[in-house]
Coordinates of C-alpha atoms in Angstrom, one line a residue:
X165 CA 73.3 37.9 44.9
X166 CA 70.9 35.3 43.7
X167 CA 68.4 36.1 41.5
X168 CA 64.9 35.2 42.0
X169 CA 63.5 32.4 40.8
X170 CA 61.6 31.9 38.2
X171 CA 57.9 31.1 38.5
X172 CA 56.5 27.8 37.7
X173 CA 53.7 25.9 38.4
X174 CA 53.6 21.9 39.5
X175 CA 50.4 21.5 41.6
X176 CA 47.8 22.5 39.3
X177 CA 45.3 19.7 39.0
X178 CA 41.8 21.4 38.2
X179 CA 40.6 24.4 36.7
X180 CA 37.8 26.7 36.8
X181 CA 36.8 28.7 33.5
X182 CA 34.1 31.1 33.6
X183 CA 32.6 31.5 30.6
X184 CA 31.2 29.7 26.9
X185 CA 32.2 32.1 24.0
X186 CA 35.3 31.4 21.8
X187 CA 37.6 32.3 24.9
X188 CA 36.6 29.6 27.0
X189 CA 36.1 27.4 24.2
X190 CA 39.7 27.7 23.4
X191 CA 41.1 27.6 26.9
X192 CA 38.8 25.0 28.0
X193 CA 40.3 22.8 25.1
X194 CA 43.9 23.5 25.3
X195 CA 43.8 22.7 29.6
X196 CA 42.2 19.2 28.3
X197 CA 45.0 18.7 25.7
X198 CA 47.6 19.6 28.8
X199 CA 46.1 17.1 31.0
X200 CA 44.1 19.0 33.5
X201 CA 40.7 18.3 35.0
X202 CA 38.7 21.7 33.5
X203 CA 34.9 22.4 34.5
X204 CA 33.4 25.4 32.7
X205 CA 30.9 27.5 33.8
X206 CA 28.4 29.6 31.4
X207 CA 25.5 31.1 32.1
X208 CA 23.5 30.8 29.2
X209 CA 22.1 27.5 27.9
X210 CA 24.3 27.1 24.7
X211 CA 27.9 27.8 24.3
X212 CA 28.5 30.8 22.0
X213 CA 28.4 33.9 23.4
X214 CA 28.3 37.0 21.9
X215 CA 27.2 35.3 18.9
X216 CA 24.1 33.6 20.6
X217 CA 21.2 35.4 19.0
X218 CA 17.6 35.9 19.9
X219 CA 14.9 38.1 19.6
X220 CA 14.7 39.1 23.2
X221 CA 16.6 42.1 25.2
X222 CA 18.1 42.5 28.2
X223 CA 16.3 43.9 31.5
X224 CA 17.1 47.8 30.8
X225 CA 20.0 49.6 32.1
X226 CA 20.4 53.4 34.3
X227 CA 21.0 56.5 32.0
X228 CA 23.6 57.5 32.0
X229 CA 25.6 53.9 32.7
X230 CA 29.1 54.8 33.9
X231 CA 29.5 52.4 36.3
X232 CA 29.8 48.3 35.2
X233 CA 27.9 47.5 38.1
X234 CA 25.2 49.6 37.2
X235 CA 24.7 47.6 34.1
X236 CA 23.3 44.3 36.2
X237 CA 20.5 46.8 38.5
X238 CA 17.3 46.8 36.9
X239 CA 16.6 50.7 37.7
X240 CA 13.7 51.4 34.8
X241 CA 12.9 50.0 31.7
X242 CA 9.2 49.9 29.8
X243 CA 6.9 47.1 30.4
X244 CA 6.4 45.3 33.4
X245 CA 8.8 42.3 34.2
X246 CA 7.6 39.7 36.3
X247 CA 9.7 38.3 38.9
X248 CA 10.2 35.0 37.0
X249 CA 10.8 36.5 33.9
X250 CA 13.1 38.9 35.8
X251 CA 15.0 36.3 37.3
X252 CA 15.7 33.9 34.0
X253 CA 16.6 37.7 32.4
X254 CA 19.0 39.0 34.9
X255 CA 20.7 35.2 35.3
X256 CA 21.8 35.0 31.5
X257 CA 20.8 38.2 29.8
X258 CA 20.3 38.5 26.4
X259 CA 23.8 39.5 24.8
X260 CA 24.5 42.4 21.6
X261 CA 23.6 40.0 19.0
X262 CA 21.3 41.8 15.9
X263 CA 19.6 40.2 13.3
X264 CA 22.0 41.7 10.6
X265 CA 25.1 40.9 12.3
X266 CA 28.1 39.4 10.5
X267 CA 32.2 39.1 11.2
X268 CA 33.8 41.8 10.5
X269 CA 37.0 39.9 10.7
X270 CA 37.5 37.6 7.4
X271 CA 36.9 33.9 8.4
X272 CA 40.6 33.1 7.3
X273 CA 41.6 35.0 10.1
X274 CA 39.1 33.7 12.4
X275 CA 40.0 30.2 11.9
X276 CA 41.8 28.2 15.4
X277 CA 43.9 25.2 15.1
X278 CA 41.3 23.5 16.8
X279 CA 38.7 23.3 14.1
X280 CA 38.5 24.4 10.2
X281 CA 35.8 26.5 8.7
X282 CA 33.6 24.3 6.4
X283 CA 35.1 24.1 3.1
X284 CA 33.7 27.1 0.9
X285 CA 32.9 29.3 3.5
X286 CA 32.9 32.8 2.3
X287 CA 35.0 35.6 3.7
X288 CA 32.0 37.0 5.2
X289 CA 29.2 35.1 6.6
X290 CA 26.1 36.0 9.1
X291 CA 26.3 35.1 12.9
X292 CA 24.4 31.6 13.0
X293 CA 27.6 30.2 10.8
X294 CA 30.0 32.0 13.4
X295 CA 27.9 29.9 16.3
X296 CA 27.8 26.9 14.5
X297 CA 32.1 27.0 14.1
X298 CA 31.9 28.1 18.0
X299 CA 29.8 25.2 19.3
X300 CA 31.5 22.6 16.8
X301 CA 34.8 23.7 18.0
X302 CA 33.2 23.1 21.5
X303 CA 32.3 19.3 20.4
X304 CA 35.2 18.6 18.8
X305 CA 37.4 19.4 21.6
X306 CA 35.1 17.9 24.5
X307 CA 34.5 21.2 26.0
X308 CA 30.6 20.7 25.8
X309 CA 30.5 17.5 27.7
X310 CA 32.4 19.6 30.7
X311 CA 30.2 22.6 30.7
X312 CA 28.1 23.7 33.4
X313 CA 25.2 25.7 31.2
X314 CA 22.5 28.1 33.1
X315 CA 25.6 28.2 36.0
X316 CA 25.8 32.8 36.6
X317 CA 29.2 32.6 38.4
X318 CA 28.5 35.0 41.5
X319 CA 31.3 34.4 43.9
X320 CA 35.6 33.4 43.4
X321 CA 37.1 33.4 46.3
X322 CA 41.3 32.3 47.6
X323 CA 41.3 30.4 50.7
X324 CA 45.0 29.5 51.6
X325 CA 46.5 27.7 48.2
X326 CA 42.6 27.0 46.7
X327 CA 40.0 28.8 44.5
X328 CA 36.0 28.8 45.5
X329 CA 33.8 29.2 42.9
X330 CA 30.6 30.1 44.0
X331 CA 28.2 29.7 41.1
X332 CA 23.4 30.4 41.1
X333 CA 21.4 28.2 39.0
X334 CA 17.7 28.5 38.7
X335 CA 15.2 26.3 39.1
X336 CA 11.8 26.4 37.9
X337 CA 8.6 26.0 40.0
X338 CA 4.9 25.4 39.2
X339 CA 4.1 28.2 38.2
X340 CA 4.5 30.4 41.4
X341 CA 8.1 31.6 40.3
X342 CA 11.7 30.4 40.3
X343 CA 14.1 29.5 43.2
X344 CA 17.8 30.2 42.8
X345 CA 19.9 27.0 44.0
X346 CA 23.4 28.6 44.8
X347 CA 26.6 25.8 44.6
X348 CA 30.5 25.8 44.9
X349 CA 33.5 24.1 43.7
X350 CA 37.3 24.0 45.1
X351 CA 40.0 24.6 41.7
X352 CA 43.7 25.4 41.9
X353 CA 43.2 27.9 39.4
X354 CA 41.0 30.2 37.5
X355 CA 40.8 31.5 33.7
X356 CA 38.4 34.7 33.4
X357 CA 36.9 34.2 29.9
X358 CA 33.7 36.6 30.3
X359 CA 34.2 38.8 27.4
X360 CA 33.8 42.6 27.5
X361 CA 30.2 42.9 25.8
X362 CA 27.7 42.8 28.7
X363 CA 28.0 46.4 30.7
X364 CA 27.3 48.7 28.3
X365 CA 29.1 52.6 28.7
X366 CA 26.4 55.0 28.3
X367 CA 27.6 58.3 28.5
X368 CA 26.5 61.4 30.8
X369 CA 25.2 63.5 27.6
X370 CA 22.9 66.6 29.4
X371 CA 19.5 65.6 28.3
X372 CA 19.9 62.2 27.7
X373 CA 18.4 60.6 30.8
X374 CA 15.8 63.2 31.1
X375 CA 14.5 62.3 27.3
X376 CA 15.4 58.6 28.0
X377 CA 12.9 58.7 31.2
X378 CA 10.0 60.4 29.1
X379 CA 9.9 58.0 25.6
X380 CA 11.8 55.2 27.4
X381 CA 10.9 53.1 23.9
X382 CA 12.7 55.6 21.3
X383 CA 16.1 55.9 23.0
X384 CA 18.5 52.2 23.2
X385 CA 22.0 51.3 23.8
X386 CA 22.9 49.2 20.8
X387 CA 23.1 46.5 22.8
X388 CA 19.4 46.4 22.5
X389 CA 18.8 46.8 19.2
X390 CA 17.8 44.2 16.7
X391 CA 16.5 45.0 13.8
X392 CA 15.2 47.9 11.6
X393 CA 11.4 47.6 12.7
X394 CA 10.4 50.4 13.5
X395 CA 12.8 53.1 12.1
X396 CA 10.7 53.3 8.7
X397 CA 10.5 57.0 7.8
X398 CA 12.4 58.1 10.9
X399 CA 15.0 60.5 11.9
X400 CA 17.2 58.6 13.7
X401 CA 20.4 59.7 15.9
X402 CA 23.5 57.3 16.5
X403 CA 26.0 57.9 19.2
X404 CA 29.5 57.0 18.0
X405 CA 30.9 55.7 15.0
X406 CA 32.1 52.7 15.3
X407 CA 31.4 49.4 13.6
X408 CA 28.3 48.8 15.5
X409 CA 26.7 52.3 14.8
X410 CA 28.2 52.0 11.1
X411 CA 26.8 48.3 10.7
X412 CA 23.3 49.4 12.6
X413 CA 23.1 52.8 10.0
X414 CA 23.1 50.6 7.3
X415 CA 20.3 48.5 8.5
X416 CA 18.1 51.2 9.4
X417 CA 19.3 53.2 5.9
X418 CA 17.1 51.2 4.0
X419 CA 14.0 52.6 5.7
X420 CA 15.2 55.5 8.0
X421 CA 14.2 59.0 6.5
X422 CA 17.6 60.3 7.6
X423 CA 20.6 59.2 9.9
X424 CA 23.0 61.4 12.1
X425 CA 25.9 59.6 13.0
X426 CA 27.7 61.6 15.9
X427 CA 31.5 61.1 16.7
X428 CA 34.4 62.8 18.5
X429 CA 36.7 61.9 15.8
X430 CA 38.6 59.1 17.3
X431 CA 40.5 56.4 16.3
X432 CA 37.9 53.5 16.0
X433 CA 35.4 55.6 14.0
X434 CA 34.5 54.4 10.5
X435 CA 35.2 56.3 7.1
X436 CA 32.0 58.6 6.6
X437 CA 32.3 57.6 3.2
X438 CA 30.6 53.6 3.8
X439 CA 27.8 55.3 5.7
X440 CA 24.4 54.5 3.5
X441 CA 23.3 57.5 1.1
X442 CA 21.1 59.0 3.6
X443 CA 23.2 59.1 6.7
X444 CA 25.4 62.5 7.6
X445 CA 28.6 62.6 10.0
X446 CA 27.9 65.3 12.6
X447 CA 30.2 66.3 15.7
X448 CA 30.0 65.1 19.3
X449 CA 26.7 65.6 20.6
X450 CA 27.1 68.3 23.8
X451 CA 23.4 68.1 24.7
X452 CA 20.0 66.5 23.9
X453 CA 17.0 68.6 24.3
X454 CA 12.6 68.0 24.1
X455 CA 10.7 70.2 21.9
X456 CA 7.6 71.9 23.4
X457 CA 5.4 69.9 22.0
X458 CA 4.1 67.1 23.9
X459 CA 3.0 63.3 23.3
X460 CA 4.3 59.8 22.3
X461 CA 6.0 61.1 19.1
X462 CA 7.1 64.9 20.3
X463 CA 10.9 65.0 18.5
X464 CA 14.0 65.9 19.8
X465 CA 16.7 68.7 19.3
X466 CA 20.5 67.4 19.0
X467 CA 23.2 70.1 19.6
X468 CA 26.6 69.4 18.3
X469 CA 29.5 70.6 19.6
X470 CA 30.1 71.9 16.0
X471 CA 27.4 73.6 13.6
X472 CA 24.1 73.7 14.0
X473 CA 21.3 72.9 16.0
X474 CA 19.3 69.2 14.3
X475 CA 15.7 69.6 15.1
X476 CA 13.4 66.9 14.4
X477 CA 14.9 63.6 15.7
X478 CA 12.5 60.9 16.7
X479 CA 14.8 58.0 18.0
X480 CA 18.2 57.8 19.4
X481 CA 20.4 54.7 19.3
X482 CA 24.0 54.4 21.9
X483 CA 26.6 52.9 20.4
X484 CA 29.5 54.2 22.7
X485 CA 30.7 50.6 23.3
X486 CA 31.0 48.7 26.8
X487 CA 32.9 48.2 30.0
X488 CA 35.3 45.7 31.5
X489 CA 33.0 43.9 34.5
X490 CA 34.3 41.3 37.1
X491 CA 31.2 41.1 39.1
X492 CA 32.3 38.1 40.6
X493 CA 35.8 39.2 41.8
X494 CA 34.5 42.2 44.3
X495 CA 37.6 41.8 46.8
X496 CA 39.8 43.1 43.7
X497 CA 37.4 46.1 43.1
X498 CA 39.0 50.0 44.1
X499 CA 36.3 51.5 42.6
X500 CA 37.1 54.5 44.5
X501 CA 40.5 54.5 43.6
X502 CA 41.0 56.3 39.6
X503 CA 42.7 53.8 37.9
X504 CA 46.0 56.1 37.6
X505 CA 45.7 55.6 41.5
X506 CA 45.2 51.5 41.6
X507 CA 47.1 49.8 44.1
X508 CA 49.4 47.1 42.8
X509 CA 46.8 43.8 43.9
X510 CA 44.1 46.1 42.2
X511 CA 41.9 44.4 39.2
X512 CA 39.7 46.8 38.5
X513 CA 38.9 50.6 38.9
X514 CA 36.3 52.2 36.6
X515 CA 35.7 49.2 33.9
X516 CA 38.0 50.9 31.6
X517 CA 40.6 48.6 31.4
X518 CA 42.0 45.5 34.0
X519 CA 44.7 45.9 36.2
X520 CA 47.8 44.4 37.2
X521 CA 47.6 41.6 34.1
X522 CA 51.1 40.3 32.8
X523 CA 50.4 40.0 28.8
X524 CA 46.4 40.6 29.2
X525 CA 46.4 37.0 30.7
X526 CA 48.1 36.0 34.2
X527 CA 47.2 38.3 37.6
X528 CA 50.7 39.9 38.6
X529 CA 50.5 39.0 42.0
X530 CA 48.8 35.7 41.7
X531 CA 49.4 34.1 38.6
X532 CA 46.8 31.3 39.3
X533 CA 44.0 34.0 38.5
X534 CA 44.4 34.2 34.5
X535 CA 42.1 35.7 31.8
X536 CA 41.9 35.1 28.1
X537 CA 40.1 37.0 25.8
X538 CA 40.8 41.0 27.1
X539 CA 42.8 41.8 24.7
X540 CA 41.2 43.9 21.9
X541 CA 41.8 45.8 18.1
X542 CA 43.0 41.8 17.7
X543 CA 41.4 39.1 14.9
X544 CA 40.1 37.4 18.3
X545 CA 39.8 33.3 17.8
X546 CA 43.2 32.8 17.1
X547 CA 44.9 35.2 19.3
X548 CA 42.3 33.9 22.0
X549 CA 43.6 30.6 21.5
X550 CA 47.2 31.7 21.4
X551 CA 46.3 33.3 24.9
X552 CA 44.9 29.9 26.1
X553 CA 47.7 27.4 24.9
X554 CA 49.6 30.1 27.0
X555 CA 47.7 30.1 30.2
X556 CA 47.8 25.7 29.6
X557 CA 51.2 25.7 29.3
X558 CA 52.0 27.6 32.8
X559 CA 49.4 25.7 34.3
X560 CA 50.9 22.6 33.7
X561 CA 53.9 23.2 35.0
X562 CA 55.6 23.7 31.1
X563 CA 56.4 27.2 30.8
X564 CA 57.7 29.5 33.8
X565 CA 56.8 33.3 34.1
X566 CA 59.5 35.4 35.4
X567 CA 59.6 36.4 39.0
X568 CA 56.8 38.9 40.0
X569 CA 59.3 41.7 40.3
X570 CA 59.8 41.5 36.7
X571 CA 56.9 41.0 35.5
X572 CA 55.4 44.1 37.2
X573 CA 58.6 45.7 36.2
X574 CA 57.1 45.1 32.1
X575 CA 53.6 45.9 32.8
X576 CA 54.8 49.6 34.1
X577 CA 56.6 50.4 31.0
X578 CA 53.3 49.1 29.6
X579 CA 51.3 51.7 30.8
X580 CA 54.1 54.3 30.6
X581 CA 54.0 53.4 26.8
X582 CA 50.3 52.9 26.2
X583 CA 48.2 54.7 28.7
X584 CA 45.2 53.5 30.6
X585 CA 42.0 53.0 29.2
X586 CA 41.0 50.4 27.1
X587 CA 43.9 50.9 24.4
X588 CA 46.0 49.7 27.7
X589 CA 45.1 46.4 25.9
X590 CA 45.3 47.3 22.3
X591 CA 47.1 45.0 19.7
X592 CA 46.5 47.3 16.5
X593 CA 49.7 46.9 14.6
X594 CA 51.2 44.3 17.7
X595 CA 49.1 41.0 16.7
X596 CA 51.9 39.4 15.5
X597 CA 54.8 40.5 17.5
X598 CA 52.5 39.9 20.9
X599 CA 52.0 36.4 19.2
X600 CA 55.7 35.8 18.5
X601 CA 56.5 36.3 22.1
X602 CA 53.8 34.2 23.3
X603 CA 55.0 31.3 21.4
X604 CA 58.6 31.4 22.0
X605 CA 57.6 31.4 25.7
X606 CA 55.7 28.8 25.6
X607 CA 58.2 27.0 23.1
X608 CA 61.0 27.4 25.5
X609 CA 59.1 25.6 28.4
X610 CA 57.8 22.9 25.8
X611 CA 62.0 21.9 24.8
X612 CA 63.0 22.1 29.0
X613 CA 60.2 19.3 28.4
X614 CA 61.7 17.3 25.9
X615 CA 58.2 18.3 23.8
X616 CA 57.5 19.2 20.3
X617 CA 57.1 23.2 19.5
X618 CA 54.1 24.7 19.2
X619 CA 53.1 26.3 16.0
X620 CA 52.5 30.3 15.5
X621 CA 51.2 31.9 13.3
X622 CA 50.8 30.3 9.6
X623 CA 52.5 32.1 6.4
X624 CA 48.5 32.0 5.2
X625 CA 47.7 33.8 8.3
X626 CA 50.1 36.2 8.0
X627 CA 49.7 36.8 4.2
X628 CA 45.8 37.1 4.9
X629 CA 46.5 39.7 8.0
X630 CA 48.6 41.9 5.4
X631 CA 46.2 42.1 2.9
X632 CA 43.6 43.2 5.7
X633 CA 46.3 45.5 7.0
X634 CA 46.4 47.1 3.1
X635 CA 42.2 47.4 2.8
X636 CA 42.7 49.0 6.8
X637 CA 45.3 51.7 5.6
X638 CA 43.1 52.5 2.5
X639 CA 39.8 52.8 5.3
X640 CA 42.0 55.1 7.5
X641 CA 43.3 57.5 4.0
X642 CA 39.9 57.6 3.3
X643 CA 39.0 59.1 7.5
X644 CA 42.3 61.5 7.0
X645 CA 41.1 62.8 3.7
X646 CA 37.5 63.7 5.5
X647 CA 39.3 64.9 8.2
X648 CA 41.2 67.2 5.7
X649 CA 38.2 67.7 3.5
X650 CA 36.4 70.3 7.2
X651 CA 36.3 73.8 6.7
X652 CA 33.8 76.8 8.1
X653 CA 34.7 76.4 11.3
X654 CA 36.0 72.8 11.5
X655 CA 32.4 71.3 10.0
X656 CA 32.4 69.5 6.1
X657 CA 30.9 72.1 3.9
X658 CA 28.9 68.8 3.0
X659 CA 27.7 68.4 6.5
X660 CA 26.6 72.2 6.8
X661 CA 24.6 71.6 3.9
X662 CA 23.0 69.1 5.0
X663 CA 21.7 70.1 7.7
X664 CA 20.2 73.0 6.4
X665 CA 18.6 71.2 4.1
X666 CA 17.1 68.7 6.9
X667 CA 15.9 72.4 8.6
X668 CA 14.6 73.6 5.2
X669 CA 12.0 70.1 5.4
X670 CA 10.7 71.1 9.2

């Protein structure tokens, strides 16, 4: 019997890539370098993405926000917006980006082959140098001068072998308002590089809406936050703990009378122990109530799943993270369906992880559909660009993927091995191994070629990636030990105390 054979791609001429952060930077790039004809489409005026800062926030999101399509309906918000300002807002929203905010990934490990980091940039650095890299990167490699900026992609549509893109721009008026001017374009392929920071997950805590409908102004997803104006002398609650929530607690720590930091204790909460002086690790929040009294400033009442009771708590900030969201690719939407139930041409169920992807990058049934950039618990540039010189490569007709049977084949023991949800696309402790395979892929299309090999990863980058490894374990010692350290029924004696002492003051 013969076997299948073996996809590859010859006809390939121009691509489509949706998006302006350091994904479509690097994939925009690499299709240049393989010859294609690449257009890229970004919504905002700059390229940069999550790393483009301003002092503005997005239109408010619904409480609770389970749903990533709830995150682009203006349902409430404080202040009135008018319809232009509306518009421009809901066009290219402000992204997560807070005045304090720095890598948390060391900029050795940050670095593509594309562009260096200046020489004697530090290990750390604030989020205007991380811009600056993107957009040079952007220059350097040409992607600029084939950008598309204040382009919201709204439509992508297959008609027989082609790809529409259907794509809004606005355009100002005299005053009177804006006009949208919608457009399209024909591709023979399409790489997804929208990130996973816009929809923001907001859970269903009893209380929460309710409290978040009365003092709309005191209760924020992190996404809005920006800086600690405001927070001077405040009790302030923090949903999650994270590296968001731990990076916004030691903002507001410097002027906050005291911080509650709530968790359930999973695996991407921070040590306790770098929380500022003033900040205590509670449990899960079960409910959020209002105290009797009334007026602007009338506090509220956490309740923990463990301990007590926290009177007293005059602002609350999310930080429970964000949802996958493919507005654009509505045809490939179950959202009906639970994602243990997706059908096999099914992208996307609930937002809480992508369906159907062979590696995180090429759609199983239609491999001309690729994304870069889903992947997470990764050092992001490099393995972004890893995931780019991969989709260029197939594109281009150099590297082959294996027959669709196969491949779907792999991405069930995938989920048998990993679960859905968003660890479906977890690299913790498979950066390198996931990079490995990558590379010898597209290596072995790159020699049927008579080309040169790509490189992997460096020695540098892997001696660098160790010694984060070492400072991780030390982080995650440092969680088991708290963990260890709970006793009167599963709450720190340190924590009980606290509290009571906070109770004590009201």
């Amino acid at each position: 019997m013969t076997a299948p054979p073996m996809q590859r791609r010859d006809d390939v001429r121009r691509v489509a890539v949706v998006g302006a952060g350091i994904s479509g930077v690097v994939s925009a790039a690499h299709l240049l370098r393989a010859g294609l004809e690449v257009v890229v489409f970004e919504r905002n005026s700059e390229v940069g993405g999550i790393w483009i800062h301003t002092t503005e926030t997005a239109i408010e999101t619904q409480y609770p926000c389970l749903r990533p399509e709830d995150a682009d309906t203006e349902l409430q918000g404080h202040g009135k917006v008018g319809d232009t300002e509306r518009r421009r807002l809901l066009h290219a929203p402000p992204g997560p980006c807070y005045d304090s905010l720095r890598n948390n990934i060391d900029t050795p490990l940050m670095q593509t082959t594309l562009n260096a980091w200046p020489e004697g940039t530090p290990r750390v650095v604030s989020h205007p140098a991380v811009k600056d890299y993107i957009q040079e990167t952007a220059s350097k490699t040409g992607t600029c001068a084939i950008t598309v900026f204040g382009a919201l992609v709204t439509r992508i549509e297959k008609h027989d072998s082609k790809w529409c893109v259907r794509w809004a721009s606005l355009k100002e008026h005299d005053g009177t308002g804006s006009a949208v001017k919608d457009n399209f374009s024909i591709f023979d392929a399409i790489v997804v590089a929208n990130g996973h920071y816009h929809a923001p997950l907001i859970p269903d805590i009893p209380g929460l809406a309710e409290a978040k409908s009365k003092y709309p102004a005191r209760i924020k997803h992190s996404k809005w936050f920006r800086n600690n104006t405001g927070y001077k002398d405040k009790n302030v609650l923090l949903i999650g703990g994270g590296v968001s929530s731990t990076d916004i607690a030691r903002d507001i720590g410097r002027c906050a009378r005291r911080i509650y930091q709530s968790t359930r204790g999973g695996m991407s909460d921070m040590p306790a122990s770098v929380l500022p002086a003033n900040a205590t690790r509670i449990a899960q929040v079960s409910a959020i109530s209002m105290e009797a009294e009334d007026g602007p400033d009338a506090p509220f009442t956490i309740h923990p799943t463990r301990g007590l009771s926290i009177p007293g708590i005059d602002e609350i900030i999310v930080c429970t993270g964000y949802q996958f969201t493919l507005p654009f690719l509505p045809q490939y939407h179950d959202a009906q369906a639970s994602p243990a139930a997706a059908r096999d041409d099914t992208l996307f169920t609930d937002g809480g992880q992508l369906h159907n992807l062979h590696r995180d990058i090429f759609y199983i049934p239609d491999p001309t559909l690729t994304f870069v950039g889903v992947s997470v618990f990764t050092t992001t540039f490099p393995l972004f660009e890893f995931q780019a010189a991969a989709v260029a490569a197939f594109l281009s007709g150099v590297a082959r993927l294996a027959p669709e049977a196969d491949l779907r084949r792999e991405y069930r023991e995938r989920v048998a091995r990993k679960g859905l949800g968003r660890y479906l696309h977890s690299l913790k402790e498979e950066e390198e191994e996931y990079v490995d395979g990558l590379v010898a892929w597209v290596n072995a299309g790159r020699a049927r070629c008579g080309m040169v090999p790509m490189e992997g990863l460096t020695a540098t980058w892997r001696a660098e990636k160790q010694r984060i490894r070492e400072q991780i374990a030390r982080l995650r010692a440092a969680r088991a030990a708290e963990r260890a350290a709970e006793v009167v029924n599963g709450v720190k004696a340190e924590e009980e105390r606290g509290i009571r002492n906070e109770q004590k003051a009201f």
